[in-house]
């Protein structure tokens, strides 16, 4: 991408100065003015000037002088003589173009004072091309050839053109710095930055004893397409609003710094470089677009009444892109009314400022819209939010007083049936090194259906148990093997495993249609569908504990959505479980409407369902638990997940991912964590 940069703070010196002295004339008279005070450089093939090098000329300077002669000949037929003077006295005869870096002959105060400065100056008869160094002199000759030599070129006498060639000198608090050490930062290719600095500015980034540090940081207050350079504790601080922008630092240096003579960074000063935004119209595949959200602090750390600032940008391949319009909707836990707005998408980013008046979550939905207000369906919308006083979010409806008595009675009934296992299919030949079986385990209310795998070389008493549960739906689990685990992949229902898809579609549309959502069944705690599901899960654990390969210590459970619900329920009822991983757990705080919170997708509330609320199981978990959830997931609302975590007494970590829903995770993951 070609970047266009602007200087936001006046830190660049000696870039382009055009001035006239000793006479009053307009800028328009600089070239092509036929006044009496003007000097005609070349005209009509007449040789009026000779080129004089006033010192032992470098071959590159001589080549540049010859190039001027050739250009003059080609454009006007003029023949100009080249003289190498070596600073010796000489007899002046013709008008001269005097080339040098000694400032000889220039009026006082018009010297080239910087090594990269050059001056083109016209006296009454002569033209002086003076550089502060040989490289600057060559730059001046190239400028003279490209911009001044023509068939009819007039330059005012006493004219000075002063310019600093592409070169960057760094000064921190007025002290020149030549050596830098780059400090590593995740997401920044410091090798590329170092190479760019060396190639474009000549600065050394090697590790030596005489260096100034260059640091990197994320600054969410910056615009998404801006990179900032500032002084920090006598070092350089490079900031951007995202890790993606920080990866562009080497491009910024390559495309931007070479245009400036010096950058002076004093305390409180900075330079901003911005780059243009790609248009959505330039994108061929809208499905590759995604939203990125930055908040002015962790979205889990706001207080009630505190302003929340969301900066939301549309991205493509890491770049912010413009769009016709954005529309967004804000919803709130509590009593605040929802807000819907439309904003311009020209900058590719927009800002939302809001707050909460009660402990809970803000929900934000945003997407690209056309000028007619129609959403771009190929673009995954942004769905996310933030919390206020997250640790104060509690269960909305109290658990039943006889919760423990109810489940103990169910466990007593379960224990009357021994967990006898039978093999329906042996899949071991498809998994070399493992015994993989499609099994059934006797259980009241229907057998457990699962895949079991054990490494063939496992020694007695050496392997932990790992149990995986599936999400809501009528599907078969898949066999899973681990060289260091006994693995059980559990079917949520008492159904055959590994059947054709038409089998599961038929069952899903008939016997198990919308299972768990039957309000009549859910009016009685004994007929809730999830009772037998949980009992089957517990019976499966009973069987696994009989295996000789089990180490007698570790029982690990994991699952997502309904699978997470099952893992939490089993861990709450079986004290032998040692670790739980639950992703976006379902059926948490199903009475959240009582606290005026944004609802999720679950069966309609009944008193009987409180015996199956994941929160009530989680309170009884004794082992370490890890929970991952989405700030935009309103199948399992974040307030419900927070209430679950706050109810737990066991050690637990909660990781919320910004922009993640129940079925979508953004490519640029932002995770925020709390532990207790």
XYZ file of C-alpha atoms in Angstrom:
676
model
C 0.000 0.000 0.000
C 1.219 3.515 -0.739
C 1.060 5.563 2.425
C 0.479 9.279 2.534
C 1.777 10.938 5.661
C 1.063 14.259 7.276
C 3.046 16.035 9.945
C 0.797 16.885 12.860
C 3.362 18.613 15.036
C 5.898 21.128 13.780
C 9.111 19.197 14.181
C 10.582 19.227 10.667
C 13.171 21.844 9.796
C 14.792 23.085 6.577
C 12.512 21.212 4.168
C 11.747 23.804 1.487
C 12.604 27.509 1.845
C 12.273 29.963 -1.026
C 13.300 33.498 -0.375
C 14.411 36.561 -2.265
C 16.848 39.133 -1.047
C 18.007 42.578 -2.171
C 14.992 43.052 -4.411
C 11.227 42.843 -4.183
C 9.749 40.169 -6.392
C 6.920 37.653 -6.346
C 7.225 33.869 -6.181
C 5.828 33.801 -9.689
C 8.933 35.625 -10.945
C 11.248 32.823 -9.858
C 11.112 31.081 -13.239
C 10.237 32.562 -16.619
C 10.297 36.230 -15.596
C 11.721 38.544 -18.313
C 12.636 41.446 -16.050
C 15.852 43.460 -16.320
C 17.195 41.913 -13.122
C 16.800 38.362 -14.389
C 19.552 36.065 -15.644
C 18.869 33.928 -18.696
C 20.641 30.630 -18.123
C 20.492 29.036 -21.571
C 18.880 30.298 -24.722
C 18.865 29.589 -28.446
C 21.929 27.366 -28.509
C 24.312 30.084 -27.266
C 26.886 29.039 -24.680
C 26.577 31.704 -21.996
C 27.853 29.699 -19.033
C 30.590 27.330 -18.129
C 30.456 24.851 -15.255
C 33.242 25.186 -12.718
C 33.894 22.626 -9.992
C 35.620 24.536 -7.194
C 37.335 21.579 -5.448
C 38.754 18.175 -6.249
C 35.511 16.847 -7.585
C 34.147 13.429 -6.806
C 33.444 11.358 -9.918
C 29.717 11.323 -9.078
C 29.660 15.125 -9.021
C 31.455 15.284 -12.363
C 28.943 12.814 -13.790
C 26.086 15.007 -12.532
C 27.677 18.101 -14.078
C 28.055 16.281 -17.400
C 24.415 15.270 -17.190
C 23.478 18.947 -16.911
C 25.559 19.696 -20.015
C 23.888 16.892 -21.959
C 20.438 18.055 -20.904
C 21.214 21.631 -21.959
C 22.437 20.407 -25.337
C 19.346 18.244 -25.841
C 16.857 20.921 -24.846
C 18.355 24.019 -26.472
C 21.426 23.038 -28.442
C 23.600 24.986 -26.004
C 27.184 23.918 -25.492
C 28.510 24.424 -21.959
C 32.141 23.953 -20.975
C 33.117 21.923 -17.894
C 36.099 23.128 -15.858
C 37.712 21.288 -12.951
C 39.271 24.037 -10.838
C 40.505 22.257 -7.687
C 40.087 25.493 -5.720
C 43.061 27.091 -7.512
C 42.912 30.753 -8.599
C 41.522 31.134 -12.074
C 40.721 33.884 -14.570
C 37.047 34.423 -14.945
C 35.892 35.039 -18.487
C 32.390 33.637 -18.990
C 29.351 33.500 -16.774
C 29.732 30.498 -14.554
C 27.754 27.777 -12.826
C 29.969 27.252 -9.781
C 29.683 23.895 -8.033
C 31.143 23.255 -4.602
C 30.653 22.596 -0.934
C 33.012 25.251 0.415
C 30.405 28.038 0.402
C 32.984 30.130 -1.487
C 31.541 33.251 -2.981
C 28.219 33.116 -1.183
C 27.099 36.171 0.741
C 27.456 35.830 4.482
C 24.554 34.012 6.100
C 23.644 31.970 3.032
C 25.970 29.047 3.639
C 24.845 25.431 3.551
C 24.975 24.729 7.268
C 23.652 21.160 7.316
C 25.470 18.176 5.779
C 22.338 17.428 3.790
C 21.421 20.997 2.828
C 21.981 22.374 -0.613
C 21.586 25.892 -2.012
C 21.043 27.186 -5.535
C 21.917 30.904 -5.570
C 22.042 33.503 -8.378
C 24.302 36.553 -8.147
C 24.513 39.285 -10.782
C 26.348 37.043 -13.236
C 26.860 33.593 -11.792
C 24.918 30.635 -10.464
C 26.177 28.897 -7.310
C 25.232 25.290 -6.572
C 26.485 24.554 -3.082
C 25.995 21.505 -0.880
C 26.872 20.903 2.730
C 28.307 17.557 1.612
C 29.068 15.776 -1.629
C 25.789 13.852 -1.501
C 23.862 17.079 -0.966
C 25.710 18.692 -3.881
C 24.723 15.808 -6.152
C 21.128 16.260 -5.016
C 21.342 19.943 -5.926
C 22.733 19.176 -9.383
C 19.907 16.713 -10.014
C 17.350 19.306 -8.963
C 19.002 21.941 -11.162
C 18.918 19.620 -14.154
C 15.347 18.456 -13.689
C 13.698 21.730 -12.697
C 15.733 24.640 -14.090
C 17.425 23.692 -17.381
C 15.067 24.382 -20.284
C 14.997 26.292 -23.579
C 14.031 29.551 -21.877
C 14.863 29.521 -18.182
C 15.085 32.733 -16.225
C 16.290 32.987 -12.642
C 16.138 36.196 -10.661
C 19.473 37.438 -9.432
C 20.001 37.297 -5.692
C 17.718 34.262 -5.639
C 18.317 31.505 -3.119
C 16.813 28.018 -3.171
C 17.580 26.080 -0.008
C 16.598 22.460 0.584
C 17.512 19.534 2.809
C 17.906 16.273 0.967
C 16.081 13.123 2.174
C 17.751 12.325 5.484
C 16.561 11.968 9.012
C 18.515 13.221 11.998
C 17.014 12.300 15.356
C 17.251 14.678 18.263
C 15.869 13.949 21.710
C 15.678 17.014 23.931
C 17.997 18.739 21.426
C 20.626 16.000 21.727
C 21.537 14.203 18.477
C 21.170 10.428 18.725
C 22.766 7.980 16.324
C 22.447 4.595 18.003
C 19.243 2.864 19.050
C 18.271 -0.356 20.749
C 14.826 -1.710 19.871
C 12.901 -3.339 22.711
C 10.856 -6.381 21.767
C 7.071 -6.112 21.688
C 4.590 -8.840 20.792
C 3.336 -8.355 17.255
C 6.196 -6.079 16.157
C 8.868 -7.363 13.797
C 11.801 -5.530 15.364
C 14.177 -6.928 12.749
C 12.173 -5.262 9.987
C 12.006 -2.018 11.967
C 15.759 -2.090 12.507
C 16.452 -2.660 8.803
C 14.064 0.143 7.847
C 15.738 2.580 10.237
C 19.173 1.735 8.904
C 18.169 1.909 5.230
C 16.115 5.085 5.432
C 17.787 7.147 8.134
C 21.250 5.680 8.488
C 20.639 5.175 12.206
C 22.298 2.218 13.851
C 20.131 -0.165 15.870
C 22.871 -2.516 16.964
C 23.273 -3.363 20.617
C 26.184 -1.309 21.925
C 27.056 0.732 24.967
C 25.949 4.050 23.514
C 22.284 3.767 22.581
C 18.868 5.201 23.198
C 15.910 2.851 23.500
C 12.969 2.616 21.119
C 9.856 1.345 22.869
C 6.498 0.235 21.457
C 3.055 0.508 23.042
C -0.649 0.226 22.294
C -2.551 3.507 22.660
C -6.259 3.018 22.086
C -6.840 6.780 22.043
C -5.117 7.068 18.640
C -7.024 6.844 15.394
C -6.905 3.389 13.872
C -4.751 4.410 10.897
C -2.249 6.486 12.862
C 1.249 5.750 14.159
C 2.818 8.156 16.647
C 6.473 8.875 17.465
C 7.124 10.671 20.739
C 9.823 11.360 23.301
C 9.677 9.138 26.372
C 12.235 9.358 29.163
C 14.933 10.443 26.701
C 13.999 7.591 24.368
C 11.608 7.106 21.454
C 8.081 5.800 22.095
C 6.266 4.404 19.045
C 2.518 4.031 19.568
C -0.442 2.720 17.592
C -4.046 1.898 18.388
C -3.730 -1.812 17.615
C -1.153 -4.555 17.270
C -1.973 -4.662 13.569
C -0.974 -1.011 13.197
C 2.244 -1.639 15.105
C 3.202 -4.270 12.541
C 3.188 -1.472 9.942
C 5.981 0.466 11.654
C 8.657 -0.621 9.189
C 6.450 0.537 6.298
C 5.933 3.889 8.021
C 9.671 4.363 8.346
C 10.396 3.301 4.776
C 7.704 5.482 3.223
C 7.764 8.461 5.546
C 10.945 9.345 7.357
C 13.172 9.690 4.334
C 11.320 12.861 3.350
C 12.497 14.852 6.365
C 15.794 16.361 7.368
C 15.428 16.059 11.108
C 12.968 15.114 13.792
C 13.318 16.892 17.111
C 11.454 15.225 19.935
C 11.354 17.198 23.134
C 9.281 16.412 26.175
C 5.596 16.496 25.252
C 6.195 16.625 21.494
C 5.267 13.982 18.964
C 4.925 13.247 15.251
C 1.844 11.486 13.853
C 1.872 9.592 10.563
C -1.457 8.544 9.080
C -2.220 6.350 6.101
C -5.325 6.329 3.876
C -8.207 3.938 4.401
C -9.125 1.326 1.805
C -12.734 1.471 0.594
C -15.162 -1.415 0.987
C -15.793 -1.029 -2.736
C -12.246 -2.267 -3.345
C -12.897 -5.545 -1.510
C -13.899 -8.547 -3.606
C -14.889 -10.900 -0.778
C -16.954 -9.239 1.954
C -16.834 -12.396 4.077
C -13.168 -11.604 4.737
C -14.145 -8.361 6.478
C -14.495 -8.258 10.243
C -14.914 -5.802 13.081
C -12.368 -4.947 15.736
C -13.321 -3.230 18.990
C -11.096 -1.346 21.404
C -12.310 -0.049 24.763
C -10.658 2.677 26.811
C -10.006 0.094 29.535
C -10.653 -3.593 30.052
C -14.349 -4.200 29.300
C -14.551 -6.153 32.577
C -13.304 -3.311 34.789
C -15.925 -0.568 34.478
C -17.912 0.660 37.440
C -21.600 1.514 37.543
C -22.043 5.008 36.115
C -18.556 5.076 34.539
C -18.321 6.068 30.889
C -17.568 3.183 28.549
C -15.873 4.115 25.281
C -15.983 1.646 22.386
C -13.947 2.334 19.237
C -15.188 -0.051 16.554
C -13.409 -0.425 13.208
C -14.156 -2.402 10.066
C -11.116 -4.421 9.000
C -9.871 -6.308 5.980
C -6.537 -8.104 6.053
C -5.539 -6.078 9.097
C -6.366 -2.708 7.512
C -9.165 -0.329 8.434
C -11.549 0.091 5.491
C -14.247 2.656 4.827
C -17.897 1.730 4.280
C -21.066 3.555 3.213
C -22.546 3.634 6.736
C -22.550 1.881 10.078
C -25.628 1.147 12.133
C -25.527 0.045 15.728
C -27.843 -0.857 18.586
C -27.051 -0.667 22.306
C -28.994 -2.719 24.829
C -28.573 -2.695 28.583
C -29.036 -4.935 31.577
C -31.313 -3.002 33.898
C -33.917 -0.398 33.095
C -32.231 1.760 30.437
C -33.917 1.946 27.048
C -32.068 0.592 24.034
C -30.446 3.013 21.566
C -30.216 2.679 17.770
C -28.025 4.969 15.652
C -26.656 5.318 12.108
C -23.259 6.913 11.482
C -20.994 7.590 8.517
C -18.608 4.816 7.529
C -16.184 7.133 5.712
C -13.379 6.729 8.249
C -13.994 3.030 8.717
C -14.367 3.523 12.442
C -16.813 5.002 14.897
C -17.015 5.608 18.640
C -19.786 4.687 21.080
C -19.914 6.218 24.551
C -22.345 4.850 27.105
C -22.660 3.636 30.704
C -24.681 1.329 32.948
C -26.751 2.300 35.966
C -26.739 -1.192 37.512
C -24.297 -4.118 37.719
C -24.533 -5.955 34.429
C -23.562 -5.830 30.767
C -23.950 -3.541 27.788
C -24.717 -5.373 24.532
C -23.643 -3.792 21.243
C -24.641 -4.918 17.769
C -23.137 -3.134 14.752
C -22.892 -3.734 11.019
C -22.256 -2.085 7.680
C -25.321 -0.669 5.947
C -25.927 0.717 2.484
C -27.196 4.231 1.861
C -30.684 2.687 1.915
C -30.099 1.243 5.368
C -29.743 -2.388 4.228
C -27.213 -4.515 6.118
C -24.341 -6.203 4.287
C -25.208 -9.807 5.090
C -21.862 -11.181 3.874
C -20.056 -9.283 6.632
C -20.117 -10.802 10.105
C -21.559 -8.084 12.343
C -19.913 -6.921 15.514
C -21.540 -8.303 18.633
C -19.849 -7.505 21.901
C -20.009 -5.320 24.950
C -18.679 -4.598 28.428
C -19.584 -5.022 32.090
C -20.092 -2.714 35.047
C -19.307 -4.010 38.533
C -18.972 -7.521 37.139
C -18.262 -9.109 40.513
C -21.582 -7.812 41.851
C -23.669 -9.753 39.315
C -25.490 -12.489 41.197
C -28.027 -15.213 40.510
C -31.440 -13.706 39.763
C -33.615 -16.495 41.233
C -32.608 -18.407 44.334
C -31.976 -22.124 44.110
C -34.594 -24.529 45.547
C -34.144 -25.192 49.246
C -34.265 -28.947 48.653
C -31.836 -28.944 45.699
C -29.338 -31.248 47.433
C -32.035 -33.616 48.704
C -33.520 -33.935 45.213
C -30.234 -34.821 43.555
C -29.085 -37.105 46.343
C -32.285 -39.092 45.885
C -31.603 -39.325 42.141
C -28.022 -40.494 42.790
C -29.281 -43.157 45.181
C -31.555 -44.501 42.443
C -28.696 -44.399 39.932
C -26.379 -46.378 42.184
C -28.888 -49.237 42.193
C -27.952 -49.914 38.551
C -24.407 -51.144 38.004
C -22.540 -49.457 35.121
C -22.236 -52.564 32.993
C -20.533 -51.879 29.647
C -21.222 -53.630 26.343
C -19.410 -53.169 23.035
C -21.501 -52.396 19.995
C -18.654 -51.796 17.522
C -14.873 -52.160 17.616
C -13.141 -49.423 15.612
C -9.595 -50.219 16.788
C -8.250 -51.161 13.365
C -8.916 -47.603 12.214
C -6.795 -46.220 15.084
C -3.412 -48.010 15.212
C -2.023 -48.153 18.726
C -5.391 -47.679 20.407
C -8.392 -49.676 21.473
C -11.383 -47.660 20.247
C -14.858 -48.968 21.059
C -18.439 -47.854 20.419
C -19.946 -48.743 23.800
C -23.187 -48.785 25.783
C -23.429 -48.544 29.575
C -26.506 -49.624 31.506
C -28.346 -46.691 33.072
C -31.896 -45.932 34.286
C -33.872 -44.017 31.684
C -31.777 -45.299 28.766
C -28.194 -46.478 28.249
C -25.120 -44.298 27.928
C -23.925 -44.178 24.308
C -20.271 -43.203 23.802
C -16.911 -43.831 22.164
C -14.127 -45.093 24.438
C -10.420 -45.014 23.560
C -7.435 -46.356 25.533
C -3.787 -46.496 24.350
C -2.733 -50.113 23.818
C 0.530 -49.702 25.720
C -1.114 -48.113 28.789
C 0.063 -49.499 32.095
C -2.269 -50.188 34.962
C -3.060 -47.167 37.148
C -1.304 -44.572 34.955
C -3.893 -42.669 32.895
C -6.199 -39.763 33.737
C -9.805 -39.805 32.532
C -10.904 -37.234 29.946
C -14.613 -36.928 29.117
C -15.966 -34.766 26.288
C -19.580 -33.630 25.844
C -21.292 -32.198 22.750
C -23.457 -29.124 22.231
C -27.206 -28.931 21.761
C -28.487 -31.033 18.880
C -29.064 -34.565 17.681
C -25.702 -35.735 16.386
C -23.142 -38.453 16.923
C -19.965 -37.703 18.869
C -16.648 -38.437 17.203
C -14.026 -40.845 18.536
C -11.022 -39.111 20.088
C -7.648 -40.596 21.032
C -4.926 -39.345 23.356
C -1.663 -41.106 24.072
C -1.812 -40.008 27.713
C -5.549 -40.229 28.445
C -8.501 -42.555 28.707
C -10.966 -40.667 26.504
C -14.745 -40.971 26.504
C -16.769 -39.051 23.871
C -20.356 -39.024 25.136
C -23.552 -38.958 23.097
C -26.021 -36.500 24.676
C -28.819 -38.995 24.009
C -29.353 -42.757 24.125
C -28.846 -43.009 20.363
C -26.669 -45.025 18.013
C -23.271 -43.560 17.182
C -21.776 -43.205 13.728
C -25.028 -43.536 11.798
C -25.899 -41.839 8.504
C -27.001 -38.175 8.757
C -30.566 -39.014 7.694
C -30.953 -41.065 10.879
C -30.186 -38.090 13.127
C -32.316 -35.721 11.051
C -35.273 -38.067 11.401
C -34.875 -38.319 15.183
C -34.369 -34.547 15.505
C -37.598 -33.851 13.644
C -39.679 -36.397 15.583
C -38.798 -37.967 18.939
C -36.257 -35.316 19.988
C -37.811 -32.307 18.309
C -36.865 -29.231 20.396
C -35.920 -31.483 23.272
C -35.696 -29.740 26.605
C -38.031 -26.931 25.508
C -41.339 -28.666 26.261
C -42.979 -26.416 28.852
C -45.290 -29.208 30.002
C -42.333 -31.513 30.718
C -40.477 -28.638 32.367
C -43.318 -27.989 34.803
C -42.301 -31.091 36.782
C -38.724 -31.573 37.960
C -39.001 -35.333 37.416
C -39.853 -35.026 33.722
C -37.326 -32.372 32.670
C -35.366 -33.870 29.737
C -31.987 -32.926 31.179
C -32.420 -35.154 34.265
C -31.684 -38.399 32.442
C -28.948 -36.709 30.380
C -27.120 -35.773 33.595
C -27.671 -39.211 35.142
C -26.194 -40.893 32.042
C -23.156 -38.619 32.315
C -22.687 -39.601 35.963
C -23.099 -43.304 35.162
C -20.403 -43.002 32.491
C -17.979 -41.612 35.092
C -18.848 -44.516 37.411
C -17.885 -46.960 34.674
C -14.631 -45.181 33.800
C -13.503 -45.371 37.422
C -13.595 -49.176 37.165
C -10.974 -49.283 34.399
C -7.627 -50.693 35.507
C -5.745 -48.068 33.472
C -7.214 -45.155 35.472
C -4.648 -43.500 37.747
C -7.229 -43.256 40.522
C -6.799 -39.489 40.758
C -7.637 -37.371 37.731
C -11.052 -36.932 36.138
C -11.138 -34.126 33.552
C -14.320 -32.876 31.877
C -14.767 -30.545 28.928
C -17.446 -29.358 26.567
C -19.015 -26.366 24.886
C -22.517 -24.921 25.260
C -24.746 -27.838 26.285
C -21.537 -29.852 26.664
C -20.226 -27.247 29.099
C -23.530 -27.448 30.968
C -23.111 -31.218 31.295
C -19.516 -30.842 32.514
C -20.548 -28.332 35.188
C -23.481 -30.492 36.322
C -21.352 -33.637 36.626
C -18.570 -31.779 38.454
C -21.113 -30.377 40.883
C -22.478 -33.845 41.677
C -19.289 -35.947 41.569
C -16.554 -34.896 44.025
C -13.936 -36.971 42.165
C -13.826 -34.552 39.216
C -10.478 -32.720 39.288
C -10.701 -30.206 36.422
C -13.409 -28.665 34.217
C -13.083 -26.737 30.972
C -16.431 -25.144 30.020
C -16.794 -23.058 26.868
C -19.774 -20.654 26.653
C -21.842 -22.693 29.177
C -25.560 -22.969 28.527
C -28.557 -22.916 30.888
C -26.960 -20.499 33.362
C -29.171 -18.246 35.489
C -32.318 -19.149 33.558
C -34.339 -16.790 35.746
C -32.256 -13.751 34.718
C -35.405 -11.910 33.609
C -36.113 -11.357 37.311
C -33.080 -9.038 37.419
C -34.097 -7.238 34.183
C -31.136 -8.636 32.307
C -30.943 -9.262 28.584
C -32.248 -12.780 28.010
C -30.642 -15.677 26.211
C -31.789 -18.726 24.279
C -33.121 -21.352 26.674
C -36.416 -23.009 27.687
C -39.046 -20.752 29.222
C -38.603 -20.380 32.935
C -40.382 -22.764 35.314
C -39.714 -23.414 38.982
C -38.857 -26.996 38.086
C -35.996 -25.845 35.828
C -34.189 -24.248 38.776
C -33.187 -27.795 39.785
C -31.239 -27.868 36.499
C -29.721 -24.376 36.471
C -25.971 -24.617 35.817
C -25.343 -22.063 38.575
C -26.734 -24.379 41.207
C -24.414 -27.180 40.105
C -21.418 -24.819 39.833
C -21.785 -23.754 43.480
C -20.951 -27.331 44.472
C -17.883 -27.790 42.274
C -14.723 -28.454 44.288
C -12.080 -28.482 41.528
C -10.322 -25.875 39.430
C -12.504 -24.690 36.561
C -11.779 -22.699 33.427
C -14.658 -20.951 31.664
C -14.461 -19.191 28.287
C -17.338 -17.039 27.050
C -18.188 -14.348 24.501
C -19.056 -10.740 25.239
C -21.436 -10.952 22.277
C -22.930 -14.349 23.093
C -26.635 -14.014 23.831
C -27.388 -17.691 23.623
C -25.420 -17.868 26.870
C -25.596 -14.218 28.021
C -22.406 -12.865 29.590
C -24.321 -11.659 32.672
C -25.491 -15.239 33.268
C -21.959 -16.599 32.911
C -20.661 -13.903 35.282
C -23.357 -14.797 37.814
C -22.288 -18.442 37.583
C -18.624 -17.624 38.230
C -19.484 -15.281 41.098
C -21.486 -18.076 42.733
C -18.558 -20.508 42.767
C -16.340 -21.160 45.773
C -13.837 -23.350 43.887
C -10.880 -21.709 42.093
C -12.116 -20.503 38.715
C -10.896 -18.387 35.806
C -13.257 -16.625 33.430
C -12.059 -15.504 30.001
C -14.333 -13.226 28.006
C -13.557 -12.706 24.308
C -14.648 -9.411 22.769
C -16.745 -9.843 19.640
C -17.305 -13.555 20.173
C -20.827 -14.956 19.921
C -22.087 -18.493 20.474
C -21.105 -19.490 16.938
C -18.545 -16.894 15.812
C -15.058 -15.965 16.998
C -13.403 -12.939 15.324
C -10.041 -13.539 13.643
C -8.437 -10.873 15.804
C -9.042 -12.310 19.256
C -9.154 -10.022 22.305
C -9.405 -11.921 25.574
C -10.001 -10.449 29.039
C -9.629 -12.547 32.156
C -10.737 -12.526 35.768
C -9.874 -15.114 38.409
C -11.096 -16.006 41.849
